[in-house]
Short mmCIF file of N, CA and C in Angstrom, two decimals:
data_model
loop_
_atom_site.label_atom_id
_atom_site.label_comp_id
_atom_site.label_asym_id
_atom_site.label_seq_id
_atom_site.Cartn_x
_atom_site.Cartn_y
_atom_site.Cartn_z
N UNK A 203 51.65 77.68 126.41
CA UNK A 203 52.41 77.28 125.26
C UNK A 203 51.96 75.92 124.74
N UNK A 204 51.71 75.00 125.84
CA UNK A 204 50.91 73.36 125.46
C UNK A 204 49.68 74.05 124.57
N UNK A 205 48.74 74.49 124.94
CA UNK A 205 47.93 75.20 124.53
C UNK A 205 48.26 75.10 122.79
N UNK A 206 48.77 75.96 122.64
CA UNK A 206 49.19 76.49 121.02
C UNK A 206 49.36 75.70 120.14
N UNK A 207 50.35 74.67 120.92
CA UNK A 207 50.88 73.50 119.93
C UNK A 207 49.93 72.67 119.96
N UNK A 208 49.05 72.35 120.83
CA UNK A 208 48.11 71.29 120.46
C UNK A 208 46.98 71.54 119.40
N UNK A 209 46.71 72.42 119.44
CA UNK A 209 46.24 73.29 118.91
C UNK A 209 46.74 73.15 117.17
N UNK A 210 47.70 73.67 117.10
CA UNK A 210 48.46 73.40 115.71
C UNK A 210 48.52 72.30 115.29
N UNK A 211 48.70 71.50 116.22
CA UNK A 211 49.14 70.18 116.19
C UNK A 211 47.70 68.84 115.41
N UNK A 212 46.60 69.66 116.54
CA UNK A 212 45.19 68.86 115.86
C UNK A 212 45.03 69.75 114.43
N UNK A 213 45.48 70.57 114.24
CA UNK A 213 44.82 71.36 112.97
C UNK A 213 45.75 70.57 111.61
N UNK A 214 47.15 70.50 111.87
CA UNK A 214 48.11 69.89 111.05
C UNK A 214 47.66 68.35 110.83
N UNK A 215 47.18 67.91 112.04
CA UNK A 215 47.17 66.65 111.87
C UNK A 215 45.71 66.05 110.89
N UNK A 216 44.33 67.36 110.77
CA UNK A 216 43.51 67.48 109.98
C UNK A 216 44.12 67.97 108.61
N UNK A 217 44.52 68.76 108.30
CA UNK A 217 45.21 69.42 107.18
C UNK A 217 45.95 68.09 106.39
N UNK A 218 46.38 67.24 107.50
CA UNK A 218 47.68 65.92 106.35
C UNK A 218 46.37 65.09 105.91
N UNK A 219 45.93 64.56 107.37
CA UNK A 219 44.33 63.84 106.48
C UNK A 219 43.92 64.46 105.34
N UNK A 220 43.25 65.47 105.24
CA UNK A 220 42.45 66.30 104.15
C UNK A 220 43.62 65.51 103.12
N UNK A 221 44.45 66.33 102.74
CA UNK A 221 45.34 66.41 101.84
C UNK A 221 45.28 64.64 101.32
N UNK A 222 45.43 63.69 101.82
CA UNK A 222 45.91 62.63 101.82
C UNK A 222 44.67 62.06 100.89
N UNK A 223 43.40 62.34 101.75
CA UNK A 223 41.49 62.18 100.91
C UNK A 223 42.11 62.53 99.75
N UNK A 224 42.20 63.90 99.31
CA UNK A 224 41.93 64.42 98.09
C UNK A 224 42.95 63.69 97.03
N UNK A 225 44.14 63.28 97.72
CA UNK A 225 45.37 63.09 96.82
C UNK A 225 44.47 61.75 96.19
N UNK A 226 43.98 60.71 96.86
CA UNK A 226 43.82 59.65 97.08
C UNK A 226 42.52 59.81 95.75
N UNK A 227 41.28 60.57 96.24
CA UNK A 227 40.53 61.00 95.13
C UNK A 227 40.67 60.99 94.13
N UNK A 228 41.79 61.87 93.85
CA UNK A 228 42.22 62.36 92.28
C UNK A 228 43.01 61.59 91.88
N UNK A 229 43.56 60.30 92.77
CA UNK A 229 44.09 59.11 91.55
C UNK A 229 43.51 58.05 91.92
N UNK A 230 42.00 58.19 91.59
CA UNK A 230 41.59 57.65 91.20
C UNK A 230 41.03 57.05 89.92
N UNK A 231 41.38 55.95 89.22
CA UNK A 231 41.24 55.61 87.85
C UNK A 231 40.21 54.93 87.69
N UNK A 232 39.12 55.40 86.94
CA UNK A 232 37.67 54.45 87.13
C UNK A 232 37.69 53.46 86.43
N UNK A 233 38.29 53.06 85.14
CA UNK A 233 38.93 51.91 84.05
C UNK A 233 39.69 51.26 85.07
N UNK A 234 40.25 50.80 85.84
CA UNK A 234 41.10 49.84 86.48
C UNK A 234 39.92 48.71 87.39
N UNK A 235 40.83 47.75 87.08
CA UNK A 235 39.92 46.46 87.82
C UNK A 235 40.19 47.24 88.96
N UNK A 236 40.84 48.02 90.07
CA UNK A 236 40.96 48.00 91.15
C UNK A 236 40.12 48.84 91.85
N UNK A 237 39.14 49.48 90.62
CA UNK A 237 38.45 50.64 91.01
C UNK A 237 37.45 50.36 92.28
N UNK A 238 36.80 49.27 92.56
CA UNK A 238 35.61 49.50 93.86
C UNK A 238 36.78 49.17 95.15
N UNK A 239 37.72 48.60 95.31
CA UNK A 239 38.93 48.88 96.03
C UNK A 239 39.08 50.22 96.43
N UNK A 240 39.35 51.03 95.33
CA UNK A 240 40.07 52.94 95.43
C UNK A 240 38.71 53.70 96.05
N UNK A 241 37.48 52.88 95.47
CA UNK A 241 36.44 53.48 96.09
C UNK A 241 36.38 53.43 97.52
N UNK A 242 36.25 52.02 97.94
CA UNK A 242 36.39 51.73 99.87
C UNK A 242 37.36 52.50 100.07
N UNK A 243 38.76 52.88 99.27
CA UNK A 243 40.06 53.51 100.61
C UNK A 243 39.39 55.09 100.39
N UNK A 244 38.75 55.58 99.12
CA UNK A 244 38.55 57.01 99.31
C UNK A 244 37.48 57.06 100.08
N UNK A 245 36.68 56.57 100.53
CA UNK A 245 35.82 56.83 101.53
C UNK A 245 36.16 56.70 102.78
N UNK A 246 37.26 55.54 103.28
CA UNK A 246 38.02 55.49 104.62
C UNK A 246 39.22 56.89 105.42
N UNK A 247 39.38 57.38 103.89
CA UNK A 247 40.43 58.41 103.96
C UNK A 247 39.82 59.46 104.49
N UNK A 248 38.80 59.71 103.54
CA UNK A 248 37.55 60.73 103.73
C UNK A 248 36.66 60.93 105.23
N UNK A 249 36.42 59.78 105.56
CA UNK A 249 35.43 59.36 106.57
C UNK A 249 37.30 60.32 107.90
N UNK A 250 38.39 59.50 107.57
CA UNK A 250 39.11 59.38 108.62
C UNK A 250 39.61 60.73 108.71
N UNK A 251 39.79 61.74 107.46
CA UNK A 251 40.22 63.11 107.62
C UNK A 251 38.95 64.10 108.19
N UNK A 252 37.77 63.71 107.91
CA UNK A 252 36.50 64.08 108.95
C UNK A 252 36.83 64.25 110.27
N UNK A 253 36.93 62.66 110.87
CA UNK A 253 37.17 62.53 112.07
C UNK A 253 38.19 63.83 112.75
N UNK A 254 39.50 63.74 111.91
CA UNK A 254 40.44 64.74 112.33
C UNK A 254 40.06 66.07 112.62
N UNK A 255 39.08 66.65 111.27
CA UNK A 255 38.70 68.15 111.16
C UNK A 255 37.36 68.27 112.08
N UNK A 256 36.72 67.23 112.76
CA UNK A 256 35.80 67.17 114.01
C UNK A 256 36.90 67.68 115.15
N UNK A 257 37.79 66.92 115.46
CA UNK A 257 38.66 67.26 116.70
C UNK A 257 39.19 68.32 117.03
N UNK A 258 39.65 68.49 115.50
CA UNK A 258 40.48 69.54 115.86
C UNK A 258 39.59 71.02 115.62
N UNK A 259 38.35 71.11 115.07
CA UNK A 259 37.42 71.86 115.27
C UNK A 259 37.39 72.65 116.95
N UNK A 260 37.58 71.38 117.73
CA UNK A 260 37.15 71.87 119.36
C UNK A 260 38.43 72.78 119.73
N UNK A 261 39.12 73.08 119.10
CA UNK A 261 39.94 73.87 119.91
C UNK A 261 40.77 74.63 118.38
N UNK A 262 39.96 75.11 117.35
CA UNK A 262 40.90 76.03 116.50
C UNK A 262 40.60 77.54 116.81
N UNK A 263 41.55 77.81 115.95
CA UNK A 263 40.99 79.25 115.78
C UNK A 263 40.54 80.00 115.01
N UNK A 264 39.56 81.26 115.04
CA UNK A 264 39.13 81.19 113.99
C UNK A 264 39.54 81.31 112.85
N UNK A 265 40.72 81.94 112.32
CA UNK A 265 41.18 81.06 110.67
C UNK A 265 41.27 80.07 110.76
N UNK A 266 41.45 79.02 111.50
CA UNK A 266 41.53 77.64 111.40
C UNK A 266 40.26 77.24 111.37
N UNK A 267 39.24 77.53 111.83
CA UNK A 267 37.93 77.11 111.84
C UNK A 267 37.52 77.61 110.18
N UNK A 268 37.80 78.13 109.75
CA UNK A 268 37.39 78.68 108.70
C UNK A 268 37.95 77.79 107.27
N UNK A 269 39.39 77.43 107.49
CA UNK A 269 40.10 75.92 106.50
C UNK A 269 39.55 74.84 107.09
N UNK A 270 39.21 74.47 108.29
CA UNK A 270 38.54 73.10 108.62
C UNK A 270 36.92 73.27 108.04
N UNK A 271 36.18 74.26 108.26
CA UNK A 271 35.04 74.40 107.53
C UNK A 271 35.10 73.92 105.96
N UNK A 272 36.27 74.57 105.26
CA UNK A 272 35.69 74.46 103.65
C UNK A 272 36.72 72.99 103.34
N UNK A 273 37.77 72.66 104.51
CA UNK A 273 37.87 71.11 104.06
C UNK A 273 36.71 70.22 104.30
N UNK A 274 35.68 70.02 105.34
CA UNK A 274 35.28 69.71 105.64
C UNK A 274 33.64 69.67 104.50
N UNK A 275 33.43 70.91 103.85
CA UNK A 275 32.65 70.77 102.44
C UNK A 275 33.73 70.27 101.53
N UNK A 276 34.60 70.54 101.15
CA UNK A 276 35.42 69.29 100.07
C UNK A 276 35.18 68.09 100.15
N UNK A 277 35.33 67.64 101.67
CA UNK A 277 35.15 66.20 101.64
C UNK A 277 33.79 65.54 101.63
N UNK A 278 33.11 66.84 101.65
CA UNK A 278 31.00 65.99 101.14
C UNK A 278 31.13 66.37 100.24
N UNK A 279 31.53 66.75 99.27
CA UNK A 279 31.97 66.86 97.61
C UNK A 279 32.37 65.46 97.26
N UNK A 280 33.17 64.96 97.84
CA UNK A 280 33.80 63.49 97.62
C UNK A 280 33.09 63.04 97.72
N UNK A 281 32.33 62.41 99.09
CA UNK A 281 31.75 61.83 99.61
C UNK A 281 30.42 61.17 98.62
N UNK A 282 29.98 62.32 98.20
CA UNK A 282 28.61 62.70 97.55
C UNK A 282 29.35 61.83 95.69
N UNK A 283 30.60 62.75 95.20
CA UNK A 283 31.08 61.75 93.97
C UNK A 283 31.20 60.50 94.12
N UNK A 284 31.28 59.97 95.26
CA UNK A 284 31.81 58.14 95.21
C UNK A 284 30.91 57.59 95.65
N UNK A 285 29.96 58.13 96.31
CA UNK A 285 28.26 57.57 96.35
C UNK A 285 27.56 57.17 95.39
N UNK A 286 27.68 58.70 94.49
CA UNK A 286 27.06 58.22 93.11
C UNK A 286 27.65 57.12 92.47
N UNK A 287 29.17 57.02 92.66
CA UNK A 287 29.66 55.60 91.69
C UNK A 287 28.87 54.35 91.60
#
C-alpha cells in the first residue's frame, strides 16, 4: 500500500511542478521591466518541475510514464522559448 502512494505521491508532486512551469510561462509579459526576472523564475520552475518528473519517472506507471514523458517535452518547449529570449 506504501508502495502506491508513493508512487502517486512522486507523480502528483511532478504534475503540481509541471503545472506551476507552465502557469508561470504563460504569464509571462515580455513589455514589463520585470521581464529577465520572469525569465530566471521560468527557467527555475522548469529546471525544478524536471527534477520532479526525473524522480518520479523511477517508480511510475506506465500511464504515468506516458504524462511524465509529454510533460517532460513541454518543458524543452519552454526551455528552448526562453533560450531564444
Amino acid at each position: 500500500m506504501q508502495d502506491k502512494y508513493d508512487k502517486r505521491r512522486a507523480f502528483q508532486e511532478a504534475q503540481n511542478q509541471y503545472k506551476q512551469a507552465i502557469d508561470t510561462f504563460q504569464g509571462m509579459e515580455p513589455n514589463s521591466p520585470g521581464y529577465g526576472n520572469e525569465l530566471k523564475h521560468v527557467k527555475q520552475e522548469a529546471n525544478e518541475a524536471y527534477q520532479q518528473i526525473q524522480t518520479a519517472l523511477t517508480t511510475a506507471s506506465e500511464h504515468q510514464r506516458v504524462q511524465l514523458e509529454q510533460f517532460e517535452k513541454d518543458l524543452q518547449g519552454i526551455i528552448q522559448a526562453v533560450n531564444e529570449e
